[in-house]
Amino acid sequence: LVVDGAGWHKAKKLVVPKGITLFFLPPYTPELNPVERLWQVSKRDCLRNRYYTCIGHIMDNLEAWFAAKSEPFYKGLCGCEFLS
């Protein structure tokens, strides 16, 4: 399983199931983590320059935004030749 360097991926209390090996991405390499592009675009389109009164409104907006996108959008944004 490929993971980034988030603290919860390295927590001492983390229990990794038998048969799973964690492979850590090198630090400061967002280009190797395709979902980073998705977060960048979703933040730009959904969250930037908006005021939300509660977390529920943020979640509703993000859910609607993700649901409106098509499979080609996701493949184009997150697809990488080295992952194919």
Tab-separated table of N, CA and C in Angstrom:
chain	number	residue	atom	x	y	z
A	1	LEU	N	0.855	-1.161	0.000
A	1	LEU	CA	0.000	0.000	0.000
A	1	LEU	C	0.902	1.225	0.000
A	2	VAL	N	0.700	2.113	-0.944
A	2	VAL	CA	1.510	3.329	-1.042
A	2	VAL	C	0.835	4.415	-0.218
A	3	VAL	N	1.573	5.015	0.697
A	3	VAL	CA	1.047	6.061	1.568
A	3	VAL	C	2.006	7.249	1.588
A	4	ASP	N	1.465	8.395	1.958
A	4	ASP	CA	2.332	9.566	2.075
A	4	ASP	C	2.891	9.625	3.499
A	5	GLY	N	3.522	10.703	3.838
A	5	GLY	CA	4.195	10.798	5.124
A	5	GLY	C	3.338	11.332	6.248
A	6	ALA	N	2.013	11.275	6.102
A	6	ALA	CA	1.129	11.776	7.156
A	6	ALA	C	1.415	11.059	8.472
A	7	GLY	N	1.287	11.793	9.545
A	7	GLY	CA	1.595	11.244	10.857
A	7	GLY	C	0.806	9.995	11.199
A	8	TRP	N	-0.433	9.934	10.778
A	8	TRP	CA	-1.252	8.760	11.104
A	8	TRP	C	-0.824	7.530	10.326
A	9	HIS	N	-0.056	7.703	9.256
A	9	HIS	CA	0.480	6.549	8.532
A	9	HIS	C	1.702	5.966	9.226
A	10	LYS	N	2.262	6.728	10.158
A	10	LYS	CA	3.471	6.293	10.863
A	10	LYS	C	3.248	6.139	12.361
A	11	ALA	N	2.007	6.270	12.793
A	11	ALA	CA	1.708	6.226	14.234
A	11	ALA	C	2.134	4.895	14.836
A	12	LYS	N	2.662	4.959	16.040
A	12	LYS	CA	3.119	3.744	16.715
A	12	LYS	C	1.960	2.800	16.998
A	13	LYS	N	0.754	3.348	17.171
A	13	LYS	CA	-0.414	2.521	17.455
A	13	LYS	C	-1.067	1.964	16.191
A	14	LEU	N	-0.550	2.332	15.024
A	14	LEU	CA	-1.112	1.837	13.772
A	14	LEU	C	-0.916	0.334	13.656
A	15	VAL	N	-1.977	-0.372	13.385
A	15	VAL	CA	-1.913	-1.824	13.206
A	15	VAL	C	-2.071	-2.106	11.719
A	16	VAL	N	-1.032	-2.625	11.111
A	16	VAL	CA	-1.061	-2.966	9.689
A	16	VAL	C	-1.399	-4.445	9.571
A	17	PRO	N	-2.475	-4.770	8.862
A	17	PRO	CA	-2.870	-6.181	8.747
A	17	PRO	C	-1.787	-7.033	8.098
A	18	LYS	N	-1.795	-8.283	8.458
A	18	LYS	CA	-0.845	-9.234	7.890
A	18	LYS	C	-1.029	-9.264	6.367
A	19	GLY	N	0.071	-9.288	5.666
A	19	GLY	CA	0.032	-9.308	4.209
A	19	GLY	C	0.045	-7.929	3.569
A	20	ILE	N	-0.013	-6.876	4.375
A	20	ILE	CA	0.029	-5.505	3.869
A	20	ILE	C	1.384	-4.914	4.210
A	21	THR	N	2.038	-4.358	3.211
A	21	THR	CA	3.307	-3.664	3.400
A	21	THR	C	3.100	-2.205	3.025
A	22	LEU	N	3.545	-1.308	3.873
A	22	LEU	CA	3.428	0.117	3.589
A	22	LEU	C	4.672	0.601	2.854
A	23	PHE	N	4.451	1.281	1.741
A	23	PHE	CA	5.529	1.919	0.983
A	23	PHE	C	5.301	3.422	1.090
A	24	PHE	N	6.271	4.126	1.664
A	24	PHE	CA	6.135	5.551	1.896
A	24	PHE	C	6.673	6.350	0.714
A	25	LEU	N	5.872	7.321	0.276
A	25	LEU	CA	6.337	8.238	-0.752
A	25	LEU	C	7.449	9.101	-0.178
A	26	PRO	N	8.402	9.510	-1.006
A	26	PRO	CA	9.432	10.428	-0.505
A	26	PRO	C	8.787	11.757	-0.101
A	27	PRO	N	9.378	12.464	0.851
A	27	PRO	CA	8.813	13.753	1.250
A	27	PRO	C	8.862	14.772	0.114
A	28	TYR	N	7.895	15.676	0.119
A	28	TYR	CA	7.839	16.787	-0.827
A	28	TYR	C	7.756	16.322	-2.282
A	29	THR	N	6.945	15.301	-2.519
A	29	THR	CA	6.758	14.816	-3.893
A	29	THR	C	5.264	14.656	-4.194
A	30	PRO	N	4.499	15.753	-4.175
A	30	PRO	CA	3.064	15.631	-4.433
A	30	PRO	C	2.762	15.097	-5.830
A	31	GLU	N	3.706	15.232	-6.750
A	31	GLU	CA	3.478	14.712	-8.105
A	31	GLU	C	3.380	13.189	-8.126
A	32	LEU	N	3.863	12.538	-7.087
A	32	LEU	CA	3.775	11.081	-7.012
A	32	LEU	C	2.473	10.620	-6.347
A	33	ASN	N	1.707	11.546	-5.831
A	33	ASN	CA	0.454	11.224	-5.171
A	33	ASN	C	-0.669	11.887	-5.965
A	34	PRO	N	-1.254	11.185	-6.942
A	34	PRO	CA	-2.217	11.792	-7.858
A	34	PRO	C	-3.424	12.434	-7.182
A	35	VAL	N	-3.824	11.962	-6.025
A	35	VAL	CA	-4.996	12.549	-5.367
A	35	VAL	C	-4.734	13.989	-4.943
A	36	GLU	N	-3.471	14.377	-4.830
A	36	GLU	CA	-3.152	15.756	-4.471
A	36	GLU	C	-3.722	16.730	-5.501
A	37	ARG	N	-3.731	16.324	-6.779
A	37	ARG	CA	-4.311	17.186	-7.821
A	37	ARG	C	-5.813	17.345	-7.615
A	38	LEU	N	-6.458	16.270	-7.193
A	38	LEU	CA	-7.897	16.320	-6.942
A	38	LEU	C	-8.206	17.271	-5.791
A	39	TRP	N	-7.426	17.200	-4.719
A	39	TRP	CA	-7.659	18.099	-3.587
A	39	TRP	C	-7.421	19.548	-3.997
A	40	GLN	N	-6.406	19.776	-4.800
A	40	GLN	CA	-6.099	21.142	-5.229
A	40	GLN	C	-7.261	21.732	-6.029
A	41	VAL	N	-7.802	20.968	-6.969
A	41	VAL	CA	-8.909	21.451	-7.795
A	41	VAL	C	-10.185	21.584	-6.978
A	42	SER	N	-10.469	20.622	-6.114
A	42	SER	CA	-11.700	20.703	-5.323
A	42	SER	C	-11.657	21.891	-4.359
A	43	LYS	N	-10.504	22.147	-3.778
A	43	LYS	CA	-10.396	23.317	-2.895
A	43	LYS	C	-10.606	24.601	-3.687
A	44	ARG	N	-10.024	24.654	-4.871
A	44	ARG	CA	-10.162	25.852	-5.705
A	44	ARG	C	-11.622	26.069	-6.109
A	45	ASP	N	-12.296	25.005	-6.527
A	45	ASP	CA	-13.652	25.127	-7.054
A	45	ASP	C	-14.737	25.179	-5.982
A	46	CYS	N	-14.508	24.553	-4.838
A	46	CYS	CA	-15.568	24.417	-3.821
A	46	CYS	C	-15.371	25.242	-2.578
A	47	LEU	N	-14.157	25.418	-2.160
A	47	LEU	CA	-13.940	25.947	-0.823
A	47	LEU	C	-13.354	27.350	-0.774
A	48	ARG	N	-12.587	27.704	-1.756
A	48	ARG	CA	-11.892	28.989	-1.721
A	48	ARG	C	-12.874	30.157	-1.825
A	49	ASN	N	-12.626	31.172	-1.031
A	49	ASN	CA	-13.401	32.414	-1.030
A	49	ASN	C	-14.877	32.198	-0.722
A	50	ARG	N	-15.156	31.232	0.135
A	50	ARG	CA	-16.525	30.971	0.569
A	50	ARG	C	-16.533	30.879	2.089
A	51	TYR	N	-17.653	31.271	2.647
A	51	TYR	CA	-17.816	31.179	4.099
A	51	TYR	C	-18.892	30.135	4.394
A	52	TYR	N	-18.559	29.170	5.222
A	52	TYR	CA	-19.505	28.138	5.614
A	52	TYR	C	-19.769	28.272	7.104
A	53	THR	N	-21.033	28.136	7.474
A	53	THR	CA	-21.385	28.277	8.884
A	53	THR	C	-21.202	26.989	9.665
A	54	CYS	N	-21.113	25.854	8.965
A	54	CYS	CA	-20.896	24.590	9.670
A	54	CYS	C	-20.247	23.575	8.725
A	55	ILE	N	-19.673	22.553	9.307
A	55	ILE	CA	-18.977	21.525	8.536
A	55	ILE	C	-19.948	20.794	7.607
A	56	GLY	N	-21.204	20.691	8.007
A	56	GLY	CA	-22.200	20.028	7.165
A	56	GLY	C	-22.371	20.702	5.819
A	57	HIS	N	-22.313	22.031	5.795
A	57	HIS	CA	-22.429	22.756	4.528
A	57	HIS	C	-21.215	22.504	3.635
A	58	ILE	N	-20.060	22.412	4.244
A	58	ILE	CA	-18.849	22.099	3.479
A	58	ILE	C	-18.985	20.711	2.863
A	59	MET	N	-19.398	19.751	3.668
A	59	MET	CA	-19.550	18.375	3.184
A	59	MET	C	-20.586	18.296	2.068
A	60	ASP	N	-21.722	18.984	2.226
A	60	ASP	CA	-22.756	18.978	1.188
A	60	ASP	C	-22.220	19.536	-0.119
A	61	ASN	N	-21.482	20.640	-0.030
A	61	ASN	CA	-20.935	21.262	-1.229
A	61	ASN	C	-19.912	20.353	-1.908
A	62	LEU	N	-19.036	19.758	-1.125
A	62	LEU	CA	-18.038	18.843	-1.692
A	62	LEU	C	-18.699	17.615	-2.310
A	63	GLU	N	-19.685	17.052	-1.639
A	63	GLU	CA	-20.376	15.877	-2.179
A	63	GLU	C	-21.037	16.200	-3.506
A	64	ALA	N	-21.690	17.343	-3.594
A	64	ALA	CA	-22.334	17.751	-4.849
A	64	ALA	C	-21.295	17.961	-5.945
A	65	TRP	N	-20.178	18.576	-5.591
A	65	TRP	CA	-19.128	18.827	-6.580
A	65	TRP	C	-18.556	17.513	-7.105
A	66	PHE	N	-18.233	16.583	-6.192
A	66	PHE	CA	-17.692	15.286	-6.614
A	66	PHE	C	-18.700	14.510	-7.454
A	67	ALA	N	-19.967	14.541	-7.077
A	67	ALA	CA	-21.001	13.802	-7.805
A	67	ALA	C	-21.213	14.346	-9.211
A	68	ALA	N	-20.973	15.640	-9.400
A	68	ALA	CA	-21.178	16.256	-10.714
A	68	ALA	C	-20.058	15.945	-11.697
A	69	LYS	N	-18.962	15.424	-11.203
A	69	LYS	CA	-17.823	15.122	-12.074
A	69	LYS	C	-17.968	13.738	-12.688
A	70	SER	N	-17.381	13.571	-13.861
A	70	SER	CA	-17.485	12.308	-14.587
A	70	SER	C	-16.204	11.487	-14.434
A	71	GLU	N	-16.294	10.240	-14.809
A	71	GLU	CA	-15.125	9.360	-14.747
A	71	GLU	C	-13.965	9.903	-15.582
A	72	PRO	N	-14.215	10.401	-16.811
A	72	PRO	CA	-13.090	10.968	-17.573
A	72	PRO	C	-12.410	12.135	-16.848
A	73	PHE	N	-13.185	12.930	-16.124
A	73	PHE	CA	-12.589	14.026	-15.358
A	73	PHE	C	-11.590	13.481	-14.352
A	74	TYR	N	-12.028	12.474	-13.585
A	74	TYR	CA	-11.153	11.899	-12.569
A	74	TYR	C	-9.936	11.224	-13.193
A	75	LYS	N	-10.149	10.498	-14.276
A	75	LYS	CA	-9.016	9.837	-14.941
A	75	LYS	C	-8.030	10.858	-15.491
A	76	GLY	N	-8.548	11.936	-16.070
A	76	GLY	CA	-7.671	12.967	-16.612
A	76	GLY	C	-6.897	13.701	-15.540
A	77	LEU	N	-7.520	13.892	-14.404
A	77	LEU	CA	-6.874	14.636	-13.340
A	77	LEU	C	-5.913	13.772	-12.522
A	78	CYS	N	-6.321	12.547	-12.248
A	78	CYS	CA	-5.536	11.689	-11.352
A	78	CYS	C	-4.790	10.576	-12.070
A	79	GLY	N	-5.085	10.391	-13.336
A	79	GLY	CA	-4.418	9.320	-14.072
A	79	GLY	C	-2.959	9.662	-14.343
A	80	CYS	N	-2.124	8.695	-14.173
A	80	CYS	CA	-0.698	8.877	-14.419
A	80	CYS	C	-0.190	7.691	-15.210
A	81	GLU	N	0.644	7.961	-16.168
A	81	GLU	CA	1.182	6.873	-16.985
A	81	GLU	C	1.893	5.834	-16.133
A	82	PHE	N	2.587	6.275	-15.097
A	82	PHE	CA	3.367	5.326	-14.294
A	82	PHE	C	2.467	4.455	-13.413
A	83	LEU	N	1.149	4.792	-13.313
A	83	LEU	CA	0.230	3.976	-12.543
A	83	LEU	C	-0.565	3.013	-13.420
A	84	SER	N	-0.501	3.185	-14.709
A	84	SER	CA	-1.300	2.336	-15.627
A	84	SER	C	-0.688	0.972	-15.805
